[in-house]
XYZ file of C-alpha atoms in Angstrom:
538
model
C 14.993 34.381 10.223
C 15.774 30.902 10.301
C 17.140 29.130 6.953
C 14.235 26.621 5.796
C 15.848 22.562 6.177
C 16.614 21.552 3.073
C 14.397 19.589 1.439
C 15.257 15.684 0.240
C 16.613 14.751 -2.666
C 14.602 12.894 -5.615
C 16.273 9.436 -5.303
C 18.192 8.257 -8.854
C 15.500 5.721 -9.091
C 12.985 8.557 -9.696
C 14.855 10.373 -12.251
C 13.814 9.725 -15.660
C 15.576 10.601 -18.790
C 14.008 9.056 -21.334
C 10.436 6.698 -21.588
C 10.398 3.777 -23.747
C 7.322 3.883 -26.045
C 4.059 2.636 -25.354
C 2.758 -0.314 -27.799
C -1.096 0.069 -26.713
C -2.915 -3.059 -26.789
C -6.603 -1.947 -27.723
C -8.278 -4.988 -27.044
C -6.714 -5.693 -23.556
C -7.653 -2.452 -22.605
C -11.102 -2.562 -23.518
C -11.526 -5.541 -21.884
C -10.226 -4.423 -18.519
C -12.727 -1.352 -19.331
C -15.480 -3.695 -19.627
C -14.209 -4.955 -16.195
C -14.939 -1.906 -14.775
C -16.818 -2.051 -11.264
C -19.337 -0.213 -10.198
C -18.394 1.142 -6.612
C -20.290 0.228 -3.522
C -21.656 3.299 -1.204
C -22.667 3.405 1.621
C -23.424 6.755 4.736
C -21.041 6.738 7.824
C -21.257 9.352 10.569
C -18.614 10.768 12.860
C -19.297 9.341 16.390
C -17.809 12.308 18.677
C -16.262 15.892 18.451
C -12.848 15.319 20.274
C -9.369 17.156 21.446
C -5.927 15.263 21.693
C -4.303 15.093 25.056
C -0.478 14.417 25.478
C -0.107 11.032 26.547
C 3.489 9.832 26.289
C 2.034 6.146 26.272
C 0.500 6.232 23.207
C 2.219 5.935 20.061
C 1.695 9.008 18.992
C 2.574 10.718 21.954
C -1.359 11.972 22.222
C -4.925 10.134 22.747
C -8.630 11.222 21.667
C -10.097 13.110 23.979
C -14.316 13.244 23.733
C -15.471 16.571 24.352
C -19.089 17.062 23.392
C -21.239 14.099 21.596
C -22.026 14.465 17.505
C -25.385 15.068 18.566
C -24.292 18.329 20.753
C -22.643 19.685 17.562
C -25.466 21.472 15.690
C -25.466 23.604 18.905
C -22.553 25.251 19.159
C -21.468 28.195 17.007
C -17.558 28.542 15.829
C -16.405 31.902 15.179
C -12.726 32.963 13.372
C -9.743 31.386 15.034
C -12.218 28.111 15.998
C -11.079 24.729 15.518
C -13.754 21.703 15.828
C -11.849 17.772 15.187
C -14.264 15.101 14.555
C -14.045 11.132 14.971
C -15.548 8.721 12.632
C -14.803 5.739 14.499
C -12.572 4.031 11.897
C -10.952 4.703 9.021
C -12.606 5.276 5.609
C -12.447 6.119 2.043
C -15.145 8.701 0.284
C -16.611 12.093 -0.258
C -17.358 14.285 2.597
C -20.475 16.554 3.234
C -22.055 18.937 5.780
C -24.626 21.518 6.562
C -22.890 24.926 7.173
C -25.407 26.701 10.064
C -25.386 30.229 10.664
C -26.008 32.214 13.864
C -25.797 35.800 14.180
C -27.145 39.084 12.635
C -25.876 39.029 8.497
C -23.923 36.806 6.865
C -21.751 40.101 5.128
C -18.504 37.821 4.218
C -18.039 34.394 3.103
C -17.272 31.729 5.698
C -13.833 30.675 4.893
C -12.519 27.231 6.405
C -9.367 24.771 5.962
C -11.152 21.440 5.817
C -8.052 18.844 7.170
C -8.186 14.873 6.417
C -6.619 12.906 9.658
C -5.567 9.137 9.024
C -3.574 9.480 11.850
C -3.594 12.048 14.780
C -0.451 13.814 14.059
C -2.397 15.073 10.437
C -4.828 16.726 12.554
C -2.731 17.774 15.481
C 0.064 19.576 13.677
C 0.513 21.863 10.730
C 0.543 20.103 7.566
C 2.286 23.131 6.264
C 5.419 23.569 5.090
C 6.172 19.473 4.503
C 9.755 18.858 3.659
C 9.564 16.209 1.033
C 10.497 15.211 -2.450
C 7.109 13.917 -3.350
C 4.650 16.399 -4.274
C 2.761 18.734 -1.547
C -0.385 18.613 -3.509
C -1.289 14.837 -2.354
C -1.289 16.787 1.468
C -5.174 16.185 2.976
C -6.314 19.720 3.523
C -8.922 22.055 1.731
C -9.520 25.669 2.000
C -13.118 26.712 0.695
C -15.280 29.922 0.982
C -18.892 29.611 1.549
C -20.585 32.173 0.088
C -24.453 32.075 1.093
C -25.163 30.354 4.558
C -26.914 28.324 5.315
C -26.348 25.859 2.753
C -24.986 22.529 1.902
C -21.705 22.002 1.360
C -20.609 18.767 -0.290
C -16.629 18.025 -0.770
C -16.104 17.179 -4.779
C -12.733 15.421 -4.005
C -12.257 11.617 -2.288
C -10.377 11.453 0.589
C -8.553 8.807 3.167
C -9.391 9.215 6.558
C -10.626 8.900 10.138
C -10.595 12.227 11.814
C -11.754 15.908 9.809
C -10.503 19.199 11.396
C -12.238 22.210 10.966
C -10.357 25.514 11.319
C -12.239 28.347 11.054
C -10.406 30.889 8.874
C -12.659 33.557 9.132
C -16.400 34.429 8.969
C -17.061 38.294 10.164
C -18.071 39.970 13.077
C -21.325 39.727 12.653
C -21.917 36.082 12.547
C -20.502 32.513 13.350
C -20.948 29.231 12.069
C -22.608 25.190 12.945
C -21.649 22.506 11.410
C -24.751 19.971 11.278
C -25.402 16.306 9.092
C -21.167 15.536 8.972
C -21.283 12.516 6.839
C -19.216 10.364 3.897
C -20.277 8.972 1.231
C -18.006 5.812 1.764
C -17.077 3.744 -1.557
C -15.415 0.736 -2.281
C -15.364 -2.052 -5.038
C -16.151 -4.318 -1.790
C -19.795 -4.138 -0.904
C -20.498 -4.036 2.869
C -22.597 -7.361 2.699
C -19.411 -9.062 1.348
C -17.289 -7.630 3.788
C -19.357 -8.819 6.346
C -19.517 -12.109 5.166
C -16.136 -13.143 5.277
C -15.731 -16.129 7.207
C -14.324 -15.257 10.883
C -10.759 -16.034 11.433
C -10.736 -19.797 12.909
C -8.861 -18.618 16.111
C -9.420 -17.830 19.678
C -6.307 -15.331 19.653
C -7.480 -12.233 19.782
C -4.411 -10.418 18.922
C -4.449 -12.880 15.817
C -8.297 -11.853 14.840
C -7.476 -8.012 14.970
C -4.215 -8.075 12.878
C -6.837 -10.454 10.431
C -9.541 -7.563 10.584
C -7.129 -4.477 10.059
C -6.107 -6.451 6.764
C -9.634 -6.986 5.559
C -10.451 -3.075 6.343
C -7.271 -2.058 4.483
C -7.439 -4.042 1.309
C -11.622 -3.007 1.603
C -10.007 0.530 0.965
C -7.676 0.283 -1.148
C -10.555 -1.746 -3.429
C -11.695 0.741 -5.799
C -11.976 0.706 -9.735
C -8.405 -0.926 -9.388
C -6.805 -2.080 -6.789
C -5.116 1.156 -5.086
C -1.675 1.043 -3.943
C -3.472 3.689 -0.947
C -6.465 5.826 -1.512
C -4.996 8.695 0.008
C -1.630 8.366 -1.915
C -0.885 7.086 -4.828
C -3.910 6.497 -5.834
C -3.200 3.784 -8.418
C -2.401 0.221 -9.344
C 1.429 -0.463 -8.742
C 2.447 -4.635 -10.053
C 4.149 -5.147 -7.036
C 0.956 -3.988 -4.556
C -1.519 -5.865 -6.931
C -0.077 -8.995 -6.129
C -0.254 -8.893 -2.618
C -3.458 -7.734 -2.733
C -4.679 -10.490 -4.838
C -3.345 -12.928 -2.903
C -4.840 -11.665 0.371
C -8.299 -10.995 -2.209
C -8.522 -14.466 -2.993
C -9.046 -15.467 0.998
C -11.267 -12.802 1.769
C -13.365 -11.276 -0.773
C -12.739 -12.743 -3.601
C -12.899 -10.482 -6.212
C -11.852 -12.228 -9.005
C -13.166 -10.240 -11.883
C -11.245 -6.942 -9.935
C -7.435 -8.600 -10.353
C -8.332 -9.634 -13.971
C -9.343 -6.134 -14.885
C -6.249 -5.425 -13.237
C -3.954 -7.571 -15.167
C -5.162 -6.737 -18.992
C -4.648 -3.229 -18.202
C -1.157 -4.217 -17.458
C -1.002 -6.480 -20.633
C -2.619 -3.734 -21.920
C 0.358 -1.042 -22.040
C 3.368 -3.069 -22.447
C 6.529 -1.318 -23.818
C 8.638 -1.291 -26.957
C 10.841 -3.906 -25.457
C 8.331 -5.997 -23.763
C 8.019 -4.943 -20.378
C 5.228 -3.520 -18.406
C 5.701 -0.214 -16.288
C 5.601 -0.797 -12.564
C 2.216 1.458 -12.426
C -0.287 2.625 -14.632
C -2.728 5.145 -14.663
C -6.533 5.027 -15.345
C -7.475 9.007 -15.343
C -8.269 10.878 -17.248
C -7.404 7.819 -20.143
C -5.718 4.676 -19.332
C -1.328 5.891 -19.727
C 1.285 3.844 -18.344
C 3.443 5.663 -15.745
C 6.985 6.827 -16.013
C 8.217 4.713 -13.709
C 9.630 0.781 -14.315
C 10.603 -1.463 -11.425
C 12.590 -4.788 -12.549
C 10.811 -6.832 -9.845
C 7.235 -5.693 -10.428
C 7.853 -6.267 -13.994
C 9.076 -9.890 -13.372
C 6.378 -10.566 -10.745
C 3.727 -10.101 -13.681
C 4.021 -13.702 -14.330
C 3.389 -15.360 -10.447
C 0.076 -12.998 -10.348
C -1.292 -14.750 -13.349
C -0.286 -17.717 -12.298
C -2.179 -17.092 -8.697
C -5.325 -15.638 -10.432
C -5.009 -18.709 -12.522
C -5.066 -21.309 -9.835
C -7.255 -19.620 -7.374
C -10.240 -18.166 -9.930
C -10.173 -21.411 -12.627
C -9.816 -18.759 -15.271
C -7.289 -20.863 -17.790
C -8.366 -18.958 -20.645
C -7.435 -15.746 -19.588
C -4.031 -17.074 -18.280
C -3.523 -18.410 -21.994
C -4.473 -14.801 -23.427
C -2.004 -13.103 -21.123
C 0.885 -15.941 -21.858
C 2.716 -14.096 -24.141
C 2.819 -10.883 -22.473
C 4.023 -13.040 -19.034
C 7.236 -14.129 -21.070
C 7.812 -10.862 -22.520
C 8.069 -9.214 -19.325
C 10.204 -11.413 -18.252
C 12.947 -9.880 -20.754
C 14.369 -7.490 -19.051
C 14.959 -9.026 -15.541
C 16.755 -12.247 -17.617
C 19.007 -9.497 -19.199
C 20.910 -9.320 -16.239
C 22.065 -12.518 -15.610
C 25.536 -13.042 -16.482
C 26.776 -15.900 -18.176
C 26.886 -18.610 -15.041
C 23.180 -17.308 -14.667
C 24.022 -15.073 -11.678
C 22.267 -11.651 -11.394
C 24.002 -8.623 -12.384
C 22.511 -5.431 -11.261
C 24.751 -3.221 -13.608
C 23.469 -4.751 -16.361
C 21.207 -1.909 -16.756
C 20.179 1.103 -14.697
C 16.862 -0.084 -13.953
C 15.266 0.403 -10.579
C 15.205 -2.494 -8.443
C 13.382 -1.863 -5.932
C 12.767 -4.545 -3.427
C 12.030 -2.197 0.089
C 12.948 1.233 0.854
C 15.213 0.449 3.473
C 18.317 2.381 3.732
C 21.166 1.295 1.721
C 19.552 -2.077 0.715
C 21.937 -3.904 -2.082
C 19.255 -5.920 -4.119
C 22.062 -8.005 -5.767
C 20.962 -11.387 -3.755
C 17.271 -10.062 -3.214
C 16.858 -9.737 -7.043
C 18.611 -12.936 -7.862
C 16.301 -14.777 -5.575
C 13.238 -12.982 -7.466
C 13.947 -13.569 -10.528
C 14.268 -17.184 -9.983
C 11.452 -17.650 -7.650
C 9.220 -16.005 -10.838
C 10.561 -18.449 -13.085
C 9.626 -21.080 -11.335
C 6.206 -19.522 -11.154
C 5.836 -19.246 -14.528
C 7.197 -22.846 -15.040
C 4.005 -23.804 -13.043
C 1.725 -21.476 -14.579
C 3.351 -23.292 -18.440
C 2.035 -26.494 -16.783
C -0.964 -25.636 -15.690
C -1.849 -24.067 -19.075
C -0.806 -27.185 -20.740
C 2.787 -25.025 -22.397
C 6.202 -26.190 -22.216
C 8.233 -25.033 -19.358
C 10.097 -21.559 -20.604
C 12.767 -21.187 -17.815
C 13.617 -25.097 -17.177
C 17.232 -24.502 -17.718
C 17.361 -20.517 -16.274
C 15.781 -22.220 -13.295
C 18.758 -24.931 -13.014
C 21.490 -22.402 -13.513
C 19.985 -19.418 -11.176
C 19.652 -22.355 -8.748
C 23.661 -23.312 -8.611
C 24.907 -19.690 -9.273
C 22.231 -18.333 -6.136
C 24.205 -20.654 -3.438
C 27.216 -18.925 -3.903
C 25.529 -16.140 -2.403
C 25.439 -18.016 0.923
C 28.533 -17.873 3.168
C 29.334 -21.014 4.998
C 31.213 -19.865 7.636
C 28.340 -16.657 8.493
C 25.839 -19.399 7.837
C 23.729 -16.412 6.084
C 23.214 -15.238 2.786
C 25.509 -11.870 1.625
C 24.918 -9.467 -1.520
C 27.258 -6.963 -2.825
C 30.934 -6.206 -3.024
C 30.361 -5.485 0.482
C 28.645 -8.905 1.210
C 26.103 -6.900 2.844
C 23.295 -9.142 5.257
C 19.763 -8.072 5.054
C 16.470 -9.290 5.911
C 15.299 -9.018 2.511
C 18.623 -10.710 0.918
C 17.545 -13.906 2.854
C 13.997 -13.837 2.763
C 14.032 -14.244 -1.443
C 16.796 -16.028 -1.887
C 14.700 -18.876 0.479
C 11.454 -18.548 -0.910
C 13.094 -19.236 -4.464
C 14.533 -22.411 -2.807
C 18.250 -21.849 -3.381
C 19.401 -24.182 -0.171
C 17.393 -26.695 1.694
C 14.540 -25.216 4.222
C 16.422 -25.848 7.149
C 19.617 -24.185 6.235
C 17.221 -21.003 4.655
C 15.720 -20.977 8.134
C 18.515 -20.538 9.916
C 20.194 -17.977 7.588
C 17.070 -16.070 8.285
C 16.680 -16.364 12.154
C 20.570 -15.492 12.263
C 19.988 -12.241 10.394
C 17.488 -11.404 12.262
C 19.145 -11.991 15.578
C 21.890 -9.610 14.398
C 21.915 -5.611 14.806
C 24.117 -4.930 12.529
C 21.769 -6.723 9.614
C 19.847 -4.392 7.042
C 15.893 -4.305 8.455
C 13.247 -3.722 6.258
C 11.350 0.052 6.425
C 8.003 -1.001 4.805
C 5.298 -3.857 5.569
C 5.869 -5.084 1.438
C 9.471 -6.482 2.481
C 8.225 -7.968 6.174
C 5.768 -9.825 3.993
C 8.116 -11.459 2.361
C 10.769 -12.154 5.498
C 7.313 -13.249 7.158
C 6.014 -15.866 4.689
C 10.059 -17.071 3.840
C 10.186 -17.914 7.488
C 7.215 -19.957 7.353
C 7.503 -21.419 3.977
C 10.886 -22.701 5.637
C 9.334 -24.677 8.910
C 9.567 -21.381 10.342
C 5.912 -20.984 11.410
C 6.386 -20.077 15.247
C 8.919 -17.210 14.464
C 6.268 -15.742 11.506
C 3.909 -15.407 14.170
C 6.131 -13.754 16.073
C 7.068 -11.256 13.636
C 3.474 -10.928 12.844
C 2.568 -9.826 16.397
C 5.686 -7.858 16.450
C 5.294 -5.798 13.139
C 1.736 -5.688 12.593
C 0.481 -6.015 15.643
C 2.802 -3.132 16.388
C 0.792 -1.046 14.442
C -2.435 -2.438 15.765
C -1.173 -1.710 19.402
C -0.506 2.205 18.279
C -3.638 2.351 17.203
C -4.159 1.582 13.387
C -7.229 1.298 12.053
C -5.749 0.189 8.578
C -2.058 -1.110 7.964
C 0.383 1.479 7.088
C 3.001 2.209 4.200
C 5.996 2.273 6.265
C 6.357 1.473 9.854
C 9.553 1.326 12.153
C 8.510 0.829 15.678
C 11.939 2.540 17.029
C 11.380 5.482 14.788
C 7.327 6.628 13.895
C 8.582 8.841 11.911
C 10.679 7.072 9.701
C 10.047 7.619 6.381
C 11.274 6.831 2.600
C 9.956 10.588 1.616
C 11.592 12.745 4.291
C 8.496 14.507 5.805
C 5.731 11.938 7.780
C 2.793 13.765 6.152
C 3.182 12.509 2.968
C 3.229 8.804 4.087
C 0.020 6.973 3.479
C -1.497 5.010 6.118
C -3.821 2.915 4.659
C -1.862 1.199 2.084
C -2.111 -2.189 -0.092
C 1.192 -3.765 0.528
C 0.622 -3.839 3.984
C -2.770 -5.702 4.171
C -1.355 -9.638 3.820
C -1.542 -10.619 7.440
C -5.106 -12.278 6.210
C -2.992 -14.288 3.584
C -0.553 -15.462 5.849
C -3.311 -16.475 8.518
C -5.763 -18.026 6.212
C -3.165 -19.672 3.880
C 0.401 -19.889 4.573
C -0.062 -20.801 8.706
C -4.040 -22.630 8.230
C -2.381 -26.037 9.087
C 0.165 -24.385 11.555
C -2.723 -22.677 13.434
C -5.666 -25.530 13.109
């Protein structure tokens, strides 16, 4: 018998050894539980019982193949060994439900089925099982239920993330088979679908443009539930980092303010002993901070206030939250050295940045840190408080050129003086050289091979809005149609987690079934459409 692969190994990042405590802020968090939403439902059908073909043009190496209407379904009986896929059209988020026929002589055995969630084909099209991965099995889309008295009703207790459902029949008995009749979800989202309709059309006559706009809309729709999700299939929870791009692309769409406040004083809500905020929380079953702390999403606390700030009015809230914006600031300021020049061995901490191989976040993290205090400087302004970080800002400024390398004409990180992507894109949106020199750091890097690429649509973000932020504008639309509109041309429905075009199956977790593909980082292409490039593209 063939020896199993061996399964990844939990990065360093992910091993814990000991959680600071928890200083509970009761009155933040019952104010984000006043904040609560009420969730928006609505019915959607599946529109077609289908088969995948091979089809070595697609993406995924297979197409949807129609091969009986959803109206044809209630007619056909599926024995033990059956398999019936269904196609809702377009990806959603709820609870699913069905009437379980019966046709034969006596139901003497309960009907036993594996109920399988699809985002993408390959979830339907190949075993889920065994899934070599370091991140829990148990977040895997698949059900297996016995139905004891037929017919009946059967209606799915859990929420799921999907497009496609696979029946497989396990087993009934010999004496009888089953239909499958009324398919439905019970869709939800904090996003009503009046207000999702109402957003105002992209002002373009690119169509390529207007579909990478309306996969961001449906994604962020999704991943809008009682917080804002980092994916509704997986994780299932607010993450700092994910909220703020989410806000930001909010703000231009649906604009939910009351949703990213909640969202913020549960953060303020759970700060730890030293002052900063974990990099995800938890609202079920209580409201628990999770394990996990990210030096970026703590420092990027600070720039989301200041955002929800400018774009919802809401000064008193920013003044509330104040203090807890300069106490998470702590930690990230730790590591500057004495010349005001990160140091990422000034503390274990994950920095986190992307999930691209080998990354060094030296330069990234410099560049972050600086370009949130100079957020925060703004929001002091705005809330009539003197500027905190005047001086940090002066000194990260001078010691964040030396990262740049004259004769390269790029920006390098690391006893290595490693060139990434990421490296250049924050080092320019904190405004460490003049726009045209960031520019063409960033346009070199990109043009090389040997540069580090970002794996996941949170770190193209950023290379996409650093390029236009810069004068850049043409070559972010270029990415965008590359990237995104990548996705959109292998068929997306909602913006994925990770995506490499050269590899599909590329993946920060080892095994492609645990990647989520509907997820929150991914969904700015609205933002940068609506907000960064408006005056580019008018």
């Amino acid at each position: 018998m063939a020896s199993e692969e061996k399964a990844p190994e939990v990065p360093d990042n992910q091993k814990i050894d000991k959680v600071p405590e928890t200083i509970l802020n009761k009155s933040f968090a019952q104010k984000g539980e006043d904040l609560k939403p009420s969730l928006h439902e609505w019915i959607d059908h599946p529109l077609s019982v289908i088969t995948f073909e091979s089809d070595q043009e697609e993406f995924f190496g297979c197409k949807a193949v129609p091969t009986q209407t959803i109206h044809d379904l209630s007619t056909t009986s599926y024995g033990k060994g059956d398999q019936v896929i269904l196609d809702f059209g377009s990806h959603r988020v709820g609870y699913l439900s069905f009437h379980l026929g019966v046709d034969g002589i006596n139901i003497d055995a309960p009907a036993r089925l594996r109920v399988t969630f699809g985002e993408v084909p390959y979830d339907v099209t190949e075993d889920l099982h065994p899934c070599n991965t370091w991140i829990s099995t148990s977040w895997l889309p698949d059900e297996i239920i016995n139905v004891d008295w037929l017919p009946t009703d059967v209606e799915m207790p859990r929420r799921y993330s999907f497009r496609y459902v696979k029946f497989d029949i396990i087993d009934t008995s010999a004496k009888y088979e089953v239909r499958f009749s009324d398919v439905k979800v019970r869709a939800v989202s904090a996003v009503s679908p009046a207000t999702f309709s109402a957003v105002e059309p992209l002002a373009t006559s690119d169509e390529e443009l207007a579909a990478l706009d309306r996969t961001s809309q449906v994604t962020l729709r999704n991943c809008m539930q009682t917080v804002f999700e980092d994916g509704p299939r997986r994780d299932r929870r607010v993450w700092m980092g994910d909220l703020r791009l989410q806000a930001l692309t909010n703000y231009c769409t649906f604009k939910d303010y009351t949703l990213v406040k909640r969202c913020l004083y549960l953060f303020a809500a759970l700060p730890r002993a030293d002052g900063s905020l974990p990099a995800c929380l938890f609202e079920k079953p209580k409201l628990s901070p999770a394990s996990d702390y990210i030096v970026d999403y703590d420092a990027l606390f600070g720039p989301t206030v200041y955002d929800y700030a400018v774009e919802s009015g809401d000064l008193e809230t920013a003044v509330e939250l104040w203090p807890t914006v300069l106490n998470s600031m702590i930690k990230a300021l730790s590591h500057l050295d004495d010349k005001g020049k990160f140091n990422p061995e000034a503390t274990k901490a994950w920095k986190f940045l992307d999930w691209s191989k080998g990354l060094d976040t030296t330069a990234g993290m410099h560049g972050l840190v600086l370009f949130c205090c100079k957020e925060i400087n703004k929001l002091a302004v705005l809330i009539s408080k003197p500027e905190p970080f005047s001086d940090i800002v002066k000194r990260m400024t001078v010691a964040g050129a030396s990262f740049y390398d004259s004769p390269l004409g790029v920006f390098v990180s690391g006893p290595d003086r490693q060139v990434s992507w990421v490296s250049q894109a924050w080092l320019s949106l904190a405004g460490v050289m003049d726009p045209a020199t960031c520019l063409a750091a960033i346009a070199k890097t990109m043009a090389d091979e040997k540069s580090v690429k970002p794996l996941t649509p949170y770190a193209y973000h950023h290379v996409a809005e650093s390029l236009a932020r810069c004068g850049g504008e043409e070559q972010c639309l270029k990415l965008m149609r590359e990237y995104w509109g990548g996705m959109v041309k292998a068929g997306a429905d909602t913006f994925w987690e990770c995506f490499d075009s050269a590899d599909s199956r590329s993946s920060p977790y080892g095994d492609c079934h645990n990647n989520s593909y509907c997820h929150a980082w991914s969904c700015t292409p609205s933002y940068l459409l609506r907000v960064v490039l408006k005056d580019y593209l008018i």
